[in-house]
Amino acid sequence: MEDFAMGFSSLENLNQLILNIYDRNLPVHTRISNFFRDIAPFIYFDRASIMIFYKDEVGDYRKQTSFTINWNKPLLRKYDAHYCKLDDTLAPLDRPEPTIIKSSSFFNEALRMQTEYWQGYLAPNNADYEITANLQLSMDKKYRANLSFTRGKEAGDFNDYHMRLTRLFQPHLSRMVKEYISTSYDEDSLYGTGEYNCVGYCILDDNCQVVKRNGIFDRLNTSINNQLLNKIVCLCINLNQSSEAAETLNYEYKFEDNPLFLELSRTPANLDGSKMQYSCLVYDLSRFFDITIRQTKEKYQLSDREYEILIRILHGKKHEEIASELYLSVPTVKKYVATIYSKLDITNQKQIFNKLNLFNDI
């Protein structure tokens, strides 16, 4: 404890810093901000963060949310969009046992300086030296969390004293973040959306950081290479810059090249201290379409072949295209179409949408 005695005037100060982490009268983001403020005299840093991650369906790391000091919004968006999956500290820290990395001794610095992550993100942002620690969460869950301190060359490298201090607070911060995740990311009970197959849901804080979302949102976002989340963040920024900043605003958006439709709303900050947040519902319109067509098949007793042809008609394909895809003659396709019209009690293609109420459903 000799090193700690040099940094803390008394054992009471050390205990108080730990106790503050468990102060449930304060929200987690306030406790983390207070921790970084109180630890700064003992671990000098230019930037600090606690970040929560998950792995997507292809095994890439994605940031769920973050609590940061001196990492501005443009840098965070750049990290989210591209550099998160290049972050070379995430894989070695993805383990159940407590692990702390000092970048200068863990990595081959000469090789690391050749990487895109170093050249494009760390070096330009004065993050030459870093201490990163994993925060222990249940490994059967999908989330991971890391604590990070960074600083530039002019401040010099971190030392063993800083490593020991980080190790001291590691289990306490782990418990706090684990509690935060258990109460914030309950996907199955997230406004009842966890069980549905076509509705994604997410909540973003006033910094446009995702704080809640369900598994359907993850699936839809991954299916279009993170474009969904990127678009939502852009829309949040646009709403925040609106002249009606004090009002509750809503926005609807339909992607042009995929069947996703989203509804975004902004709730302004209240006098009770709650901050502004954004809520977004994402609908997979193809799911609505598929369900409607399957119900039509059952209701009107369409054969499998008639069902295949109806789907292609609704996609605007001509008889010749349908014949080519299904290896049928054009006259045969026309006979099937006539049978479909008869079963649906319609006389032309334009009546199909009204018959199936597709406009109302979508």
XYZ file of C-alpha atoms in Angstrom:
362
model
C 0.000 0.000 0.000
C 3.025 2.291 -0.043
C 2.216 3.600 -3.523
C -1.387 4.229 -2.569
C -0.284 6.201 0.473
C 1.550 8.533 -1.882
C -1.645 9.124 -3.851
C -4.301 9.234 -1.138
C -3.979 11.231 2.066
C -5.865 8.619 4.050
C -7.610 5.285 3.836
C -10.906 7.172 4.171
C -10.294 8.907 0.853
C -9.691 5.584 -0.852
C -12.798 4.054 0.686
C -14.890 7.070 -0.258
C -13.879 6.808 -3.896
C -15.013 3.180 -3.911
C -18.220 3.934 -2.017
C -19.127 6.611 -4.546
C -19.182 3.950 -7.257
C -22.010 2.208 -5.372
C -24.069 5.350 -4.731
C -27.388 4.264 -6.255
C -28.902 7.649 -5.500
C -27.021 8.864 -8.573
C -27.494 7.631 -12.156
C -24.687 5.549 -13.589
C -23.440 8.239 -15.978
C -23.030 10.635 -13.023
C -21.172 8.038 -10.957
C -18.806 7.364 -13.839
C -18.198 11.081 -14.421
C -17.500 11.524 -10.715
C -15.109 8.577 -10.763
C -13.102 10.000 -13.647
C -13.040 13.392 -11.926
C -11.848 11.917 -8.624
C -9.268 9.556 -10.111
C -7.715 12.200 -12.388
C -5.256 13.535 -9.750
C -3.825 10.035 -9.364
C -3.959 8.765 -12.951
C -3.373 11.619 -15.346
C -5.191 11.036 -18.638
C -6.124 13.042 -21.705
C -9.177 10.891 -22.383
C -11.043 8.168 -20.521
C -14.005 5.941 -21.206
C -16.108 3.010 -20.149
C -17.489 1.330 -23.251
C -19.975 -1.510 -23.551
C -19.668 -3.820 -26.555
C -21.322 -6.821 -28.140
C -20.485 -9.130 -31.029
C -22.682 -9.021 -34.113
C -23.761 -12.033 -36.151
C -20.509 -12.162 -38.130
C -18.297 -11.844 -35.047
C -17.346 -8.173 -35.386
C -17.309 -6.052 -32.247
C -19.926 -3.306 -32.083
C -20.164 -0.597 -29.474
C -23.439 -0.588 -27.578
C -22.953 2.594 -25.553
C -20.203 4.575 -23.862
C -19.444 6.914 -20.985
C -16.550 9.143 -21.972
C -14.373 12.047 -20.926
C -12.883 14.249 -23.688
C -13.945 11.964 -26.542
C -16.126 14.320 -28.575
C -19.141 13.276 -30.641
C -17.435 13.277 -34.074
C -14.681 11.006 -32.747
C -17.208 8.669 -31.160
C -19.223 8.470 -34.371
C -16.053 7.712 -36.328
C -15.219 4.952 -33.838
C -18.733 3.496 -34.002
C -18.900 3.525 -37.793
C -15.486 2.062 -38.585
C -12.768 1.815 -35.960
C -14.581 -0.269 -33.361
C -14.085 -3.433 -35.413
C -10.383 -2.511 -35.809
C -9.781 -1.877 -32.090
C -6.949 -4.281 -31.244
C -7.599 -4.190 -27.480
C -11.058 -5.773 -27.659
C -10.113 -9.363 -28.505
C -7.381 -9.821 -25.845
C -9.701 -8.334 -23.207
C -12.613 -10.576 -24.216
C -12.012 -13.129 -21.470
C -13.666 -14.057 -18.145
C -10.718 -13.337 -15.863
C -9.719 -9.780 -14.861
C -7.261 -8.494 -17.457
C -5.415 -5.196 -17.777
C -3.365 -4.142 -20.791
C -0.741 -1.427 -20.961
C -0.454 -0.866 -24.695
C 3.262 -0.049 -24.763
C 4.231 -3.353 -23.156
C 1.488 -5.597 -24.560
C 1.797 -4.734 -28.254
C 4.755 -4.668 -30.588
C 4.691 -0.906 -31.030
C 6.543 -0.930 -34.356
C 3.954 -3.285 -35.850
C 1.032 -1.530 -34.203
C 2.028 1.807 -35.690
C 1.535 0.303 -39.142
C -2.117 -0.585 -38.515
C -5.086 1.424 -39.777
C -6.410 1.697 -36.222
C -3.228 3.411 -35.054
C -2.665 5.618 -38.074
C -6.293 6.598 -38.587
C -7.587 6.869 -35.036
C -5.110 6.675 -32.151
C -2.173 8.734 -33.412
C -4.226 11.645 -34.850
C -6.091 11.910 -31.539
C -3.093 11.993 -29.214
C -3.781 8.523 -27.807
C -0.223 7.195 -27.874
C -0.381 5.434 -24.500
C -3.286 3.474 -23.090
C -4.316 1.399 -20.102
C -7.353 -0.771 -20.831
C -9.073 -3.128 -18.398
C -11.960 -5.483 -18.979
C -14.921 -5.259 -16.622
C -16.154 -8.673 -15.547
C -19.639 -9.458 -16.781
C -21.289 -12.855 -17.057
C -19.648 -14.517 -20.032
C -22.880 -16.274 -21.012
C -24.267 -12.850 -21.869
C -23.555 -11.032 -25.094
C -22.080 -7.867 -23.607
C -18.496 -6.896 -22.843
C -17.250 -3.745 -21.130
C -13.838 -2.052 -20.945
C -12.323 0.772 -18.929
C -9.752 2.869 -20.767
C -7.334 5.704 -19.993
C -5.298 7.282 -22.811
C -2.743 10.068 -23.040
C -0.267 11.537 -25.503
C 3.505 11.402 -25.813
C 4.091 14.648 -23.945
C 2.632 13.110 -20.762
C 4.765 9.983 -20.970
C 3.713 6.390 -20.515
C 1.589 5.002 -17.699
C 3.496 3.201 -14.942
C 2.972 0.261 -12.579
C 1.352 2.509 -9.981
C -1.354 3.437 -12.467
C -1.818 -0.238 -13.319
C -2.297 -1.117 -9.638
C -4.821 1.673 -9.164
C -6.745 0.445 -12.204
C -6.716 -3.091 -10.810
C -8.032 -1.798 -7.478
C -11.128 -0.219 -9.032
C -11.683 -2.857 -11.708
C -14.039 -5.150 -9.693
C -16.085 -2.254 -8.319
C -16.630 -0.690 -11.729
C -17.459 -4.171 -13.036
C -20.295 -4.554 -10.537
C -21.681 -1.132 -11.374
C -21.671 -1.766 -15.139
C -23.091 -5.266 -14.697
C -25.971 -3.792 -12.708
C -26.475 -1.106 -15.350
C -26.659 -3.693 -18.135
C -29.068 -5.921 -16.216
C -31.517 -3.048 -15.764
C -31.025 -1.308 -19.120
C -30.606 -4.081 -21.702
C -33.317 -6.548 -20.797
C -34.098 -7.358 -24.401
C -37.012 -9.711 -23.729
C -38.914 -7.123 -21.710
C -37.880 -4.015 -23.635
C -41.310 -2.510 -24.062
C -42.562 -5.924 -25.136
C -40.661 -5.857 -28.418
C -38.231 -8.698 -27.773
C -40.600 -11.436 -28.937
C -41.648 -9.915 -32.252
C -40.132 -10.763 -35.617
C -40.642 -7.509 -37.487
C -40.270 -4.598 -35.037
C -36.869 -3.312 -33.989
C -36.611 -0.863 -31.123
C -33.856 1.379 -29.814
C -33.409 4.344 -27.478
C -30.586 6.866 -27.859
C -29.435 9.367 -25.261
C -28.816 13.079 -25.772
C -25.374 12.258 -27.232
C -26.947 9.996 -29.877
C -25.538 6.921 -28.134
C -27.682 3.770 -28.070
C -28.664 2.904 -24.499
C -31.365 0.308 -25.203
C -32.326 -1.846 -28.159
C -33.810 -5.256 -28.841
C -32.424 -8.188 -30.778
C -34.557 -7.474 -33.845
C -32.920 -4.065 -34.154
C -29.490 -5.753 -34.108
C -30.554 -8.189 -36.822
C -31.992 -5.511 -39.091
C -28.992 -3.240 -38.547
C -26.529 -6.033 -39.337
C -28.499 -7.019 -42.448
C -27.717 -3.645 -44.058
C -24.153 -3.251 -42.738
C -24.887 -0.819 -39.899
C -26.610 1.643 -42.258
C -29.715 1.612 -40.072
C -27.945 2.902 -36.966
C -25.932 5.412 -38.988
C -29.130 6.806 -40.511
C -30.863 7.030 -37.135
C -27.922 8.956 -35.665
C -28.026 11.389 -38.612
C -31.766 11.900 -38.130
C -31.262 12.471 -34.396
C -28.670 15.141 -35.150
C -31.062 16.805 -37.601
C -33.867 16.765 -35.048
C -31.569 18.213 -32.411
C -30.693 21.102 -34.718
C -34.355 21.884 -35.353
C -35.628 25.338 -34.429
C -38.340 23.563 -32.473
C -35.769 22.245 -30.012
C -38.096 22.490 -27.022
C -40.849 20.482 -28.702
C -41.410 16.762 -28.932
C -40.676 15.984 -32.581
C -41.385 12.950 -34.726
C -39.864 11.828 -37.992
C -40.650 9.028 -40.433
C -38.206 7.606 -42.946
C -38.377 4.875 -45.599
C -35.140 3.468 -46.996
C -35.032 3.484 -50.781
C -33.072 0.287 -51.342
C -34.430 -2.010 -48.608
C -37.828 -2.700 -47.006
C -37.173 -0.907 -43.706
C -39.338 1.898 -42.387
C -38.589 3.788 -39.169
C -40.398 6.144 -36.847
C -38.186 8.389 -34.733
C -39.319 10.640 -31.903
C -37.437 13.060 -29.696
C -38.470 13.657 -26.105
C -37.086 16.938 -24.721
C -35.359 17.271 -21.359
C -37.675 17.813 -18.402
C -37.426 19.975 -15.321
C -37.218 16.810 -13.200
C -33.658 16.338 -14.469
C -34.322 13.715 -17.125
C -32.310 14.340 -20.273
C -33.459 14.487 -23.852
C -33.667 11.114 -25.578
C -34.656 9.613 -28.903
C -36.897 6.584 -29.426
C -37.017 4.672 -32.683
C -39.252 1.893 -33.994
C -38.026 0.036 -37.088
C -40.461 -2.001 -39.172
C -39.431 -4.745 -41.567
C -42.049 -4.174 -44.266
C -41.086 -7.364 -46.056
C -42.306 -9.233 -43.008
C -45.732 -7.582 -43.230
C -45.823 -8.346 -46.944
C -44.876 -12.008 -46.486
C -47.444 -12.542 -43.735
C -50.196 -10.953 -45.835
C -49.387 -13.116 -48.861
C -49.245 -16.313 -46.777
C -52.625 -15.481 -45.262
C -53.975 -14.860 -48.763
C -52.710 -18.269 -49.890
C -54.589 -19.978 -47.060
C -57.749 -17.857 -47.305
C -58.221 -18.321 -51.061
C -56.744 -21.835 -51.184
C -54.038 -21.003 -53.685
C -51.760 -23.803 -54.796
C -48.013 -23.555 -54.240
C -47.493 -22.658 -57.895
C -50.238 -20.013 -57.798
C -48.622 -18.604 -54.650
C -45.230 -18.353 -56.387
C -46.778 -16.554 -59.342
C -48.790 -14.163 -57.141
C -45.627 -13.063 -55.342
C -43.964 -12.287 -58.660
C -47.011 -10.379 -59.899
C -46.890 -8.224 -56.756
C -43.235 -7.515 -57.484
C -44.301 -6.104 -60.850
C -42.918 -8.872 -63.046
C -44.302 -9.544 -66.512
C -45.624 -12.896 -67.715
C -42.458 -13.504 -69.720
C -40.232 -12.908 -66.664
C -42.343 -15.223 -64.508
C -42.249 -17.912 -67.174
C -38.464 -17.690 -67.398
C -37.934 -17.848 -63.618
C -40.311 -20.776 -63.049
C -39.434 -22.674 -66.257
C -42.997 -22.438 -67.560
C -44.442 -21.415 -70.895
C -46.086 -18.001 -71.151
C -49.527 -19.538 -71.933
C -49.238 -21.680 -68.790
C -48.427 -18.610 -66.689
C -51.463 -16.822 -68.135
C -53.688 -19.761 -67.180
C -52.386 -19.640 -63.595
C -52.961 -15.880 -63.482
C -56.544 -16.347 -64.664
C -57.118 -18.927 -61.938
C -55.665 -16.581 -59.299
C -57.937 -13.746 -60.437
C -60.928 -16.062 -60.298
C -60.153 -17.245 -56.755
C -59.608 -13.661 -55.561
C -62.735 -12.478 -57.426
C -60.881 -9.739 -59.320
C -60.467 -8.932 -63.003
C -57.086 -7.197 -63.267
C -53.705 -6.738 -61.588
C -54.500 -3.292 -60.184
C -57.231 -4.762 -57.996
C -54.823 -7.105 -56.187
C -53.470 -4.484 -53.768
C -56.949 -3.344 -52.768
C -58.111 -6.932 -52.411
C -55.234 -7.798 -50.088
C -55.379 -4.472 -48.202
C -51.650 -4.089 -48.689
C -51.807 -0.315 -48.658
C -53.580 -0.367 -45.308
C -51.220 -2.916 -43.794
C -48.115 -1.053 -44.905
